Amino acid sequence: MGMEADPIPYATRHDGLILGALFVLFILYLVVYVHARSFLVRQAKSFFRSGAERVTVVPDLPSELRSVRLSWLALVIECGLLAFFYFKEVAQVQTLIFSRYAVFALLTLLFIIYFIAKNALLRFVNWVFFDGKKIEQWSKAQLALVALESVLLLPLVITSPFVDIPLQEGLIYVLIVVFFVKIMSFYKTYIIFFRRFGAVLQIILYFCALEMIPLAALGGILVLIRDYLQINF
């Protein structure tokens, strides 16, 4: 007969799912770097050019575009992990393995739906109002911004499982990254679609309706999920 010991507290650094997701991120970034770094360098050099200029000086290879699209998958995984780390702190989702994995799967699915729906809406609106050359330039710029956002979030994603980063500081960092990328996207959208017309009001309406409102809706859904988890866990 022995004494019942206290269970070892849950730690993300020992969670195989988290470590597996980090390994997948490493593979994704390796593929993007090997096959799409030339595309990203060209986009960085031409990012602040006028929308009236050519789409790219050097044609983008199909393999580069396929590889850089993996940044979307990396961003989805990172968002799912960051949301999971946040809910682990505020809702204490750490009791059952199934519940932890179910929460992570739900959050990742939510971000997949969000990005697919938002991009489908953006592409439909752009297809209705703008020509194909501008849409192509905008699409490639957005791919570069997705890669930038995923890279900026990566340090927080990697360190969070192993270092006890204060929740408030992590949220502030995420908000700064999102705000910076949105500003860059606003600028690129303006010089590609609206600069020639000087349509300041139209770009504000365009950006609020297609970028900020979906982001606010995503935040509201995350708050609802957090409240549900706090009640039931």
PDB file of C-alpha atoms in Angstrom:
ATOM      1  CA  MET A   1       0.000   0.000   0.000  1.00  0.00           C
ATOM      2  CA  GLY A   2       1.356   3.354  -0.968  1.00  0.00           C
ATOM      3  CA  MET A   3       0.245   6.921  -0.744  1.00  0.00           C
ATOM      4  CA  GLU A   4      -1.541   8.510  -3.648  1.00  0.00           C
ATOM      5  CA  ALA A   5       0.730  11.044  -5.265  1.00  0.00           C
ATOM      6  CA  ASP A   6      -0.278  14.322  -6.831  1.00  0.00           C
ATOM      7  CA  PRO A   7      -0.557  14.061 -10.609  1.00  0.00           C
ATOM      8  CA  ILE A   8       2.104  15.771 -12.672  1.00  0.00           C
ATOM      9  CA  PRO A   9       0.645  19.090 -13.854  1.00  0.00           C
ATOM     10  CA  TYR A  10       0.026  19.459 -17.556  1.00  0.00           C
ATOM     11  CA  ALA A  11       2.764  21.264 -19.492  1.00  0.00           C
ATOM     12  CA  THR A  12       2.689  22.060 -23.185  1.00  0.00           C
ATOM     13  CA  ARG A  13       6.400  21.247 -23.453  1.00  0.00           C
ATOM     14  CA  HIS A  14       5.516  17.605 -22.781  1.00  0.00           C
ATOM     15  CA  ASP A  15       2.500  17.475 -25.105  1.00  0.00           C
ATOM     16  CA  GLY A  16       3.191  15.349 -28.180  1.00  0.00           C
ATOM     17  CA  LEU A  17       0.550  17.223 -30.189  1.00  0.00           C
ATOM     18  CA  ILE A  18       2.222  20.579 -29.592  1.00  0.00           C
ATOM     19  CA  LEU A  19       5.687  19.224 -30.355  1.00  0.00           C
ATOM     20  CA  GLY A  20       4.349  17.545 -33.501  1.00  0.00           C
ATOM     21  CA  ALA A  21       2.772  20.808 -34.658  1.00  0.00           C
ATOM     22  CA  LEU A  22       6.066  22.627 -34.107  1.00  0.00           C
ATOM     23  CA  PHE A  23       7.846  19.970 -36.163  1.00  0.00           C
ATOM     24  CA  VAL A  24       5.322  20.424 -38.987  1.00  0.00           C
ATOM     25  CA  LEU A  25       5.974  24.180 -38.863  1.00  0.00           C
ATOM     26  CA  PHE A  26       9.704  23.533 -39.193  1.00  0.00           C
ATOM     27  CA  ILE A  27       9.118  21.398 -42.309  1.00  0.00           C
ATOM     28  CA  LEU A  28       6.791  23.993 -43.847  1.00  0.00           C
ATOM     29  CA  TYR A  29       9.249  26.837 -43.337  1.00  0.00           C
ATOM     30  CA  LEU A  30      12.063  24.715 -44.734  1.00  0.00           C
ATOM     31  CA  VAL A  31      10.070  24.039 -47.927  1.00  0.00           C
ATOM     32  CA  VAL A  32       9.091  27.704 -48.294  1.00  0.00           C
ATOM     33  CA  TYR A  33      12.657  28.870 -47.786  1.00  0.00           C
ATOM     34  CA  VAL A  34      14.135  26.402 -50.265  1.00  0.00           C
ATOM     35  CA  HIS A  35      11.581  26.830 -53.056  1.00  0.00           C
ATOM     36  CA  ALA A  36      10.075  30.321 -52.601  1.00  0.00           C
ATOM     37  CA  ARG A  37      12.742  32.586 -51.146  1.00  0.00           C
ATOM     38  CA  SER A  38      13.390  34.203 -54.556  1.00  0.00           C
ATOM     39  CA  PHE A  39       9.696  35.050 -54.877  1.00  0.00           C
ATOM     40  CA  LEU A  40       9.643  36.601 -51.397  1.00  0.00           C
ATOM     41  CA  VAL A  41      12.771  38.648 -52.107  1.00  0.00           C
ATOM     42  CA  ARG A  42      11.231  40.015 -55.330  1.00  0.00           C
ATOM     43  CA  GLN A  43       8.025  40.879 -53.493  1.00  0.00           C
ATOM     44  CA  ALA A  44       9.968  42.660 -50.766  1.00  0.00           C
ATOM     45  CA  LYS A  45      11.915  44.732 -53.301  1.00  0.00           C
ATOM     46  CA  SER A  46       8.787  45.755 -55.233  1.00  0.00           C
ATOM     47  CA  PHE A  47       6.382  46.093 -52.305  1.00  0.00           C
ATOM     48  CA  PHE A  48       6.397  49.893 -52.180  1.00  0.00           C
ATOM     49  CA  ARG A  49       6.231  50.398 -55.951  1.00  0.00           C
ATOM     50  CA  SER A  50       3.243  51.883 -57.672  1.00  0.00           C
ATOM     51  CA  GLY A  51       0.448  49.586 -58.762  1.00  0.00           C
ATOM     52  CA  ALA A  52       0.842  50.914 -62.296  1.00  0.00           C
ATOM     53  CA  GLU A  53       4.166  49.132 -62.706  1.00  0.00           C
ATOM     54  CA  ARG A  54       4.560  45.607 -63.991  1.00  0.00           C
ATOM     55  CA  VAL A  55       3.430  42.738 -61.781  1.00  0.00           C
ATOM     56  CA  THR A  56       6.967  41.396 -61.476  1.00  0.00           C
ATOM     57  CA  VAL A  57      10.173  41.998 -63.393  1.00  0.00           C
ATOM     58  CA  VAL A  58      11.062  38.301 -63.276  1.00  0.00           C
ATOM     59  CA  PRO A  59       8.211  35.837 -63.938  1.00  0.00           C
ATOM     60  CA  ASP A  60       7.160  33.893 -60.876  1.00  0.00           C
ATOM     61  CA  LEU A  61       7.536  30.153 -61.267  1.00  0.00           C
ATOM     62  CA  PRO A  62       4.529  27.919 -60.537  1.00  0.00           C
ATOM     63  CA  SER A  63       6.667  25.950 -58.076  1.00  0.00           C
ATOM     64  CA  GLU A  64       7.406  29.159 -56.157  1.00  0.00           C
ATOM     65  CA  LEU A  65       3.723  30.036 -55.895  1.00  0.00           C
ATOM     66  CA  ARG A  66       2.807  26.526 -54.784  1.00  0.00           C
ATOM     67  CA  SER A  67       5.512  26.552 -52.139  1.00  0.00           C
ATOM     68  CA  VAL A  68       4.763  30.007 -50.757  1.00  0.00           C
ATOM     69  CA  ARG A  69       1.113  29.024 -50.320  1.00  0.00           C
ATOM     70  CA  LEU A  70       2.310  26.701 -47.585  1.00  0.00           C
ATOM     71  CA  SER A  71       2.656  29.880 -45.529  1.00  0.00           C
ATOM     72  CA  TRP A  72      -1.140  29.805 -45.236  1.00  0.00           C
ATOM     73  CA  LEU A  73      -0.954  26.394 -43.600  1.00  0.00           C
ATOM     74  CA  ALA A  74       1.830  27.568 -41.296  1.00  0.00           C
ATOM     75  CA  LEU A  75      -0.219  30.620 -40.295  1.00  0.00           C
ATOM     76  CA  VAL A  76      -3.287  28.471 -39.556  1.00  0.00           C
ATOM     77  CA  ILE A  77      -1.257  26.131 -37.337  1.00  0.00           C
ATOM     78  CA  GLU A  78       0.333  29.070 -35.525  1.00  0.00           C
ATOM     79  CA  CYS A  79      -3.029  30.741 -34.912  1.00  0.00           C
ATOM     80  CA  GLY A  80      -4.458  27.462 -33.628  1.00  0.00           C
ATOM     81  CA  LEU A  81      -1.510  26.990 -31.267  1.00  0.00           C
ATOM     82  CA  LEU A  82      -1.614  30.560 -29.960  1.00  0.00           C
ATOM     83  CA  ALA A  83      -5.355  30.348 -29.347  1.00  0.00           C
ATOM     84  CA  PHE A  84      -4.846  27.013 -27.588  1.00  0.00           C
ATOM     85  CA  PHE A  85      -2.139  28.491 -25.337  1.00  0.00           C
ATOM     86  CA  TYR A  86      -4.484  31.371 -24.509  1.00  0.00           C
ATOM     87  CA  PHE A  87      -7.436  29.105 -23.667  1.00  0.00           C
ATOM     88  CA  LYS A  88      -5.153  26.855 -21.630  1.00  0.00           C
ATOM     89  CA  GLU A  89      -4.479  29.809 -19.345  1.00  0.00           C
ATOM     90  CA  VAL A  90      -7.923  31.433 -19.134  1.00  0.00           C
ATOM     91  CA  ALA A  91     -10.111  28.298 -19.291  1.00  0.00           C
ATOM     92  CA  GLN A  92      -7.718  25.732 -17.763  1.00  0.00           C
ATOM     93  CA  VAL A  93      -8.235  23.271 -20.643  1.00  0.00           C
ATOM     94  CA  GLN A  94      -5.716  20.757 -19.356  1.00  0.00           C
ATOM     95  CA  THR A  95      -7.568  17.945 -17.612  1.00  0.00           C
ATOM     96  CA  LEU A  96      -8.334  15.365 -20.290  1.00  0.00           C
ATOM     97  CA  ILE A  97      -6.251  14.515 -23.339  1.00  0.00           C
ATOM     98  CA  PHE A  98      -9.362  14.262 -25.510  1.00  0.00           C
ATOM     99  CA  SER A  99     -10.633  17.659 -24.437  1.00  0.00           C
ATOM    100  CA  ARG A 100      -7.259  19.293 -25.129  1.00  0.00           C
ATOM    101  CA  TYR A 101      -6.978  17.754 -28.568  1.00  0.00           C
ATOM    102  CA  ALA A 102     -10.614  18.515 -29.341  1.00  0.00           C
ATOM    103  CA  VAL A 103     -10.138  22.174 -28.383  1.00  0.00           C
ATOM    104  CA  PHE A 104      -7.016  22.475 -30.522  1.00  0.00           C
ATOM    105  CA  ALA A 105      -8.776  20.825 -33.483  1.00  0.00           C
ATOM    106  CA  LEU A 106     -11.795  23.127 -33.057  1.00  0.00           C
ATOM    107  CA  LEU A 107      -9.636  26.249 -32.946  1.00  0.00           C
ATOM    108  CA  THR A 108      -7.600  25.185 -35.968  1.00  0.00           C
ATOM    109  CA  LEU A 109     -10.780  24.412 -37.906  1.00  0.00           C
ATOM    110  CA  LEU A 110     -12.152  27.825 -36.972  1.00  0.00           C
ATOM    111  CA  PHE A 111      -9.102  29.575 -38.403  1.00  0.00           C
ATOM    112  CA  ILE A 112      -9.267  27.444 -41.565  1.00  0.00           C
ATOM    113  CA  ILE A 113     -12.891  28.465 -42.112  1.00  0.00           C
ATOM    114  CA  TYR A 114     -12.068  32.101 -41.356  1.00  0.00           C
ATOM    115  CA  PHE A 115      -9.203  32.357 -43.831  1.00  0.00           C
ATOM    116  CA  ILE A 116     -11.053  30.478 -46.584  1.00  0.00           C
ATOM    117  CA  ALA A 117     -14.224  32.566 -46.189  1.00  0.00           C
ATOM    118  CA  LYS A 118     -12.367  35.878 -45.998  1.00  0.00           C
ATOM    119  CA  ASN A 119     -10.206  35.161 -49.031  1.00  0.00           C
ATOM    120  CA  ALA A 120     -13.176  33.909 -51.048  1.00  0.00           C
ATOM    121  CA  LEU A 121     -15.034  37.152 -50.272  1.00  0.00           C
ATOM    122  CA  LEU A 122     -11.999  39.283 -51.132  1.00  0.00           C
ATOM    123  CA  ARG A 123     -11.422  37.498 -54.423  1.00  0.00           C
ATOM    124  CA  PHE A 124     -15.083  37.779 -55.403  1.00  0.00           C
ATOM    125  CA  VAL A 125     -15.201  41.528 -54.707  1.00  0.00           C
ATOM    126  CA  ASN A 126     -11.902  42.104 -56.527  1.00  0.00           C
ATOM    127  CA  TRP A 127     -13.109  40.021 -59.488  1.00  0.00           C
ATOM    128  CA  VAL A 128     -16.236  42.183 -59.759  1.00  0.00           C
ATOM    129  CA  PHE A 129     -14.551  45.601 -59.582  1.00  0.00           C
ATOM    130  CA  PHE A 130     -10.941  45.250 -60.774  1.00  0.00           C
ATOM    131  CA  ASP A 131      -9.004  43.858 -63.735  1.00  0.00           C
ATOM    132  CA  GLY A 132      -7.031  40.635 -63.772  1.00  0.00           C
ATOM    133  CA  LYS A 133      -3.566  42.229 -63.762  1.00  0.00           C
ATOM    134  CA  LYS A 134      -4.245  44.171 -60.570  1.00  0.00           C
ATOM    135  CA  ILE A 135      -5.816  41.128 -58.940  1.00  0.00           C
ATOM    136  CA  GLU A 136      -2.722  39.082 -59.769  1.00  0.00           C
ATOM    137  CA  GLN A 137      -0.439  41.705 -58.258  1.00  0.00           C
ATOM    138  CA  TRP A 138      -2.636  41.964 -55.164  1.00  0.00           C
ATOM    139  CA  SER A 139      -2.763  38.165 -54.739  1.00  0.00           C
ATOM    140  CA  LYS A 140       1.021  37.843 -54.821  1.00  0.00           C
ATOM    141  CA  ALA A 141       1.437  40.722 -52.386  1.00  0.00           C
ATOM    142  CA  GLN A 142      -1.012  39.024 -50.021  1.00  0.00           C
ATOM    143  CA  LEU A 143       0.995  35.802 -50.204  1.00  0.00           C
ATOM    144  CA  ALA A 144       4.096  37.741 -49.196  1.00  0.00           C
ATOM    145  CA  LEU A 145       2.212  39.358 -46.302  1.00  0.00           C
ATOM    146  CA  VAL A 146       0.950  35.976 -45.107  1.00  0.00           C
ATOM    147  CA  ALA A 147       4.528  34.701 -45.097  1.00  0.00           C
ATOM    148  CA  LEU A 148       5.612  37.825 -43.198  1.00  0.00           C
ATOM    149  CA  GLU A 149       2.856  37.449 -40.606  1.00  0.00           C
ATOM    150  CA  SER A 150       3.625  33.780 -40.031  1.00  0.00           C
ATOM    151  CA  VAL A 151       7.339  34.538 -39.590  1.00  0.00           C
ATOM    152  CA  LEU A 152       6.619  37.343 -37.114  1.00  0.00           C
ATOM    153  CA  LEU A 153       4.351  35.085 -35.042  1.00  0.00           C
ATOM    154  CA  LEU A 154       6.796  32.174 -35.110  1.00  0.00           C
ATOM    155  CA  PRO A 155       9.039  33.342 -32.204  1.00  0.00           C
ATOM    156  CA  LEU A 156       6.042  33.547 -29.864  1.00  0.00           C
ATOM    157  CA  VAL A 157       4.731  30.158 -31.024  1.00  0.00           C
ATOM    158  CA  ILE A 158       8.081  28.458 -30.468  1.00  0.00           C
ATOM    159  CA  THR A 159       8.859  29.994 -27.077  1.00  0.00           C
ATOM    160  CA  SER A 160       5.379  29.750 -25.506  1.00  0.00           C
ATOM    161  CA  PRO A 161       5.497  25.976 -24.802  1.00  0.00           C
ATOM    162  CA  PHE A 162       8.892  26.222 -23.099  1.00  0.00           C
ATOM    163  CA  VAL A 163       8.868  29.658 -21.447  1.00  0.00           C
ATOM    164  CA  ASP A 164       6.158  31.024 -19.173  1.00  0.00           C
ATOM    165  CA  ILE A 165       5.401  34.171 -21.153  1.00  0.00           C
ATOM    166  CA  PRO A 166       2.851  36.403 -19.382  1.00  0.00           C
ATOM    167  CA  LEU A 167      -0.507  36.177 -21.095  1.00  0.00           C
ATOM    168  CA  GLN A 168      -0.898  39.938 -21.447  1.00  0.00           C
ATOM    169  CA  GLU A 169       2.507  40.364 -23.059  1.00  0.00           C
ATOM    170  CA  GLY A 170       1.776  37.583 -25.537  1.00  0.00           C
ATOM    171  CA  LEU A 171      -1.545  39.178 -26.496  1.00  0.00           C
ATOM    172  CA  ILE A 172       0.116  42.560 -26.964  1.00  0.00           C
ATOM    173  CA  TYR A 173       2.731  41.013 -29.252  1.00  0.00           C
ATOM    174  CA  VAL A 174       0.047  39.288 -31.359  1.00  0.00           C
ATOM    175  CA  LEU A 175      -1.955  42.529 -31.642  1.00  0.00           C
ATOM    176  CA  ILE A 176       1.151  44.458 -32.727  1.00  0.00           C
ATOM    177  CA  VAL A 177       1.923  41.880 -35.430  1.00  0.00           C
ATOM    178  CA  VAL A 178      -1.681  41.817 -36.701  1.00  0.00           C
ATOM    179  CA  PHE A 179      -1.868  45.638 -36.697  1.00  0.00           C
ATOM    180  CA  PHE A 180       1.433  45.950 -38.579  1.00  0.00           C
ATOM    181  CA  VAL A 181       0.408  43.412 -41.244  1.00  0.00           C
ATOM    182  CA  LYS A 182      -3.014  45.070 -41.653  1.00  0.00           C
ATOM    183  CA  ILE A 183      -1.341  48.444 -42.192  1.00  0.00           C
ATOM    184  CA  MET A 184       0.935  46.931 -44.822  1.00  0.00           C
ATOM    185  CA  SER A 185      -2.053  45.256 -46.494  1.00  0.00           C
ATOM    186  CA  PHE A 186      -3.993  48.544 -46.408  1.00  0.00           C
ATOM    187  CA  TYR A 187      -1.106  50.342 -48.107  1.00  0.00           C
ATOM    188  CA  LYS A 188      -0.661  47.691 -50.801  1.00  0.00           C
ATOM    189  CA  THR A 189      -4.396  47.525 -51.499  1.00  0.00           C
ATOM    190  CA  TYR A 190      -4.511  51.304 -51.870  1.00  0.00           C
ATOM    191  CA  ILE A 191      -1.618  51.639 -54.320  1.00  0.00           C
ATOM    192  CA  ILE A 192      -2.847  48.713 -56.443  1.00  0.00           C
ATOM    193  CA  PHE A 193      -6.591  49.355 -56.606  1.00  0.00           C
ATOM    194  CA  PHE A 194      -7.349  52.928 -55.502  1.00  0.00           C
ATOM    195  CA  ARG A 195      -4.302  55.167 -55.945  1.00  0.00           C
ATOM    196  CA  ARG A 196      -5.182  56.253 -59.468  1.00  0.00           C
ATOM    197  CA  PHE A 197      -8.632  57.385 -58.404  1.00  0.00           C
ATOM    198  CA  GLY A 198      -7.622  59.016 -55.123  1.00  0.00           C
ATOM    199  CA  ALA A 199     -10.546  57.178 -53.521  1.00  0.00           C
ATOM    200  CA  VAL A 200      -9.733  57.503 -49.833  1.00  0.00           C
ATOM    201  CA  LEU A 201     -13.290  56.864 -48.646  1.00  0.00           C
ATOM    202  CA  GLN A 202     -13.671  53.810 -50.898  1.00  0.00           C
ATOM    203  CA  ILE A 203     -10.470  52.173 -49.647  1.00  0.00           C
ATOM    204  CA  ILE A 204     -11.569  52.715 -46.033  1.00  0.00           C
ATOM    205  CA  LEU A 205     -14.961  51.138 -46.728  1.00  0.00           C
ATOM    206  CA  TYR A 206     -13.331  48.309 -48.687  1.00  0.00           C
ATOM    207  CA  PHE A 207     -10.840  47.567 -45.942  1.00  0.00           C
ATOM    208  CA  CYS A 208     -13.308  47.807 -43.071  1.00  0.00           C
ATOM    209  CA  ALA A 209     -15.899  45.591 -44.775  1.00  0.00           C
ATOM    210  CA  LEU A 210     -13.505  42.915 -46.035  1.00  0.00           C
ATOM    211  CA  GLU A 211     -10.735  42.939 -43.423  1.00  0.00           C
ATOM    212  CA  MET A 212     -11.784  44.478 -40.120  1.00  0.00           C
ATOM    213  CA  ILE A 213     -15.356  43.194 -39.861  1.00  0.00           C
ATOM    214  CA  PRO A 214     -14.341  39.533 -40.502  1.00  0.00           C
ATOM    215  CA  LEU A 215     -11.514  39.966 -37.967  1.00  0.00           C
ATOM    216  CA  ALA A 216     -13.948  41.384 -35.399  1.00  0.00           C
ATOM    217  CA  ALA A 217     -16.341  38.486 -36.063  1.00  0.00           C
ATOM    218  CA  LEU A 218     -13.487  36.016 -35.507  1.00  0.00           C
ATOM    219  CA  GLY A 219     -12.656  37.711 -32.221  1.00  0.00           C
ATOM    220  CA  GLY A 220     -16.283  37.476 -31.118  1.00  0.00           C
ATOM    221  CA  ILE A 221     -16.415  33.746 -31.900  1.00  0.00           C
ATOM    222  CA  LEU A 222     -13.197  33.182 -29.940  1.00  0.00           C
ATOM    223  CA  VAL A 223     -14.708  35.002 -26.953  1.00  0.00           C
ATOM    224  CA  LEU A 224     -17.789  32.762 -27.126  1.00  0.00           C
ATOM    225  CA  ILE A 225     -15.604  29.649 -27.236  1.00  0.00           C
ATOM    226  CA  ARG A 226     -13.583  30.938 -24.288  1.00  0.00           C
ATOM    227  CA  ASP A 227     -16.726  31.564 -22.235  1.00  0.00           C
ATOM    228  CA  TYR A 228     -18.061  28.099 -23.062  1.00  0.00           C
ATOM    229  CA  LEU A 229     -14.810  26.448 -22.028  1.00  0.00           C
ATOM    230  CA  GLN A 230     -14.650  28.423 -18.797  1.00  0.00           C
ATOM    231  CA  ILE A 231     -18.129  27.202 -17.882  1.00  0.00           C
ATOM    232  CA  ASN A 232     -17.728  23.554 -18.894  1.00  0.00           C
ATOM    233  CA  PHE A 233     -14.101  22.870 -17.933  1.00  0.00           C
TER     234      PHE A 233
END
